[in-house]
Amino acid sequence: SKKHTEKEFRMLQRMFLLSCWHMETIESFAMWKIYAGNNQGVAIETTVDDLMDSIIYSHQEILKSIPSERWDEKIWLSNNIHSGSVYYYNWNDTYIPEQYLWDYRRFLYKLENFEYEKEFRLIIDGQRLLTMLGGDKSNFITVEGFCNRGEYIPIDVRKLVKKIIICPAAGEWFKSLVEKLLLDSGFVDISVEKSCLDRNPSF
């Protein structure tokens, strides 16, 4: 029944964790308005390759140095990631293969109304994790899904962040605050720029 299917989908959602990114070569006014409407937000500029390379425990040279019996949940998480661009579809005339609805590929489909998001997703596959772990790991994931709504994965910030962009209309004080936070954290080589949407157009 439809009700049963909806329940299954809710359970399916608990088996996956998502990290969502906007993929475009220019800034999006719409994305700034939605995610930094208070004029106090930042955007991280990176590339797909750098994003994937920044996930520390997916690096083979690191994994080789850690005996598998000492793998912790962060290692398991970072080695069960799928990635891909979201496909925006028309509800009425797009066929989605039945098998896609029951694995990670379900989360790479979204209604065409959201196409402006140009979304790229990292998807942690809890179904695969359970298989690899051989059953429940009660403080991490069970047959009912992840125990927490999110999980931390270690990353190399210097590999991930190429530039930080300050949202349009943010005051100079906000840019100074971000620069101070970076300095205090030891990331002196990461540049901070104001949004290009702050510039006056020239004709």
Short mmCIF file of N, CA, C and O in Angstrom, two decimals, residues 1-13 102:
data_model
loop_
_atom_site.label_atom_id
_atom_site.label_comp_id
_atom_site.label_asym_id
_atom_site.label_seq_id
_atom_site.Cartn_x
_atom_site.Cartn_y
_atom_site.Cartn_z
N SER A 1 0.84 -1.19 0.00
CA SER A 1 0.00 0.00 0.00
C SER A 1 0.87 1.24 0.00
O SER A 1 2.05 1.20 0.32
N LYS A 2 0.27 2.40 -0.34
CA LYS A 2 1.02 3.65 -0.38
C LYS A 2 1.56 4.00 0.99
O LYS A 2 2.70 4.43 1.15
N LYS A 3 0.75 3.79 2.03
CA LYS A 3 1.17 4.09 3.39
C LYS A 3 2.39 3.26 3.77
O LYS A 3 3.35 3.75 4.37
N HIS A 4 2.37 2.00 3.41
CA HIS A 4 3.48 1.11 3.71
C HIS A 4 4.74 1.57 2.97
O HIS A 4 5.83 1.59 3.53
N THR A 5 4.59 1.98 1.71
CA THR A 5 5.71 2.45 0.92
C THR A 5 6.32 3.70 1.55
O THR A 5 7.54 3.83 1.64
N GLU A 6 5.51 4.63 2.00
CA GLU A 6 6.01 5.84 2.64
C GLU A 6 6.79 5.50 3.90
O GLU A 6 7.83 6.10 4.19
N LYS A 7 6.32 4.52 4.65
CA LYS A 7 7.03 4.09 5.85
C LYS A 7 8.39 3.51 5.48
O LYS A 7 9.40 3.77 6.15
N GLU A 8 8.42 2.74 4.41
CA GLU A 8 9.68 2.16 3.96
C GLU A 8 10.66 3.25 3.53
O GLU A 8 11.86 3.16 3.79
N PHE A 9 10.15 4.28 2.87
CA PHE A 9 11.01 5.38 2.45
C PHE A 9 11.58 6.12 3.65
O PHE A 9 12.73 6.55 3.66
N ARG A 10 10.78 6.29 4.71
CA ARG A 10 11.27 6.95 5.92
C ARG A 10 12.41 6.12 6.53
O ARG A 10 13.41 6.67 7.00
N MET A 11 12.25 4.81 6.52
CA MET A 11 13.30 3.93 7.04
C MET A 11 14.54 4.00 6.15
O MET A 11 15.67 4.01 6.64
N LEU A 12 14.31 4.07 4.82
CA LEU A 12 15.42 4.15 3.88
C LEU A 12 16.23 5.42 4.13
O LEU A 12 17.47 5.40 4.11
N GLN A 13 15.55 6.53 4.41
CA GLN A 13 16.24 7.79 4.65
C GLN A 13 17.19 7.69 5.84
O GLN A 13 18.24 8.32 5.86
N TRP A 102 15.62 2.11 -4.09
CA TRP A 102 15.92 1.41 -2.84
C TRP A 102 17.40 1.38 -2.50
O TRP A 102 17.83 0.63 -1.63
#
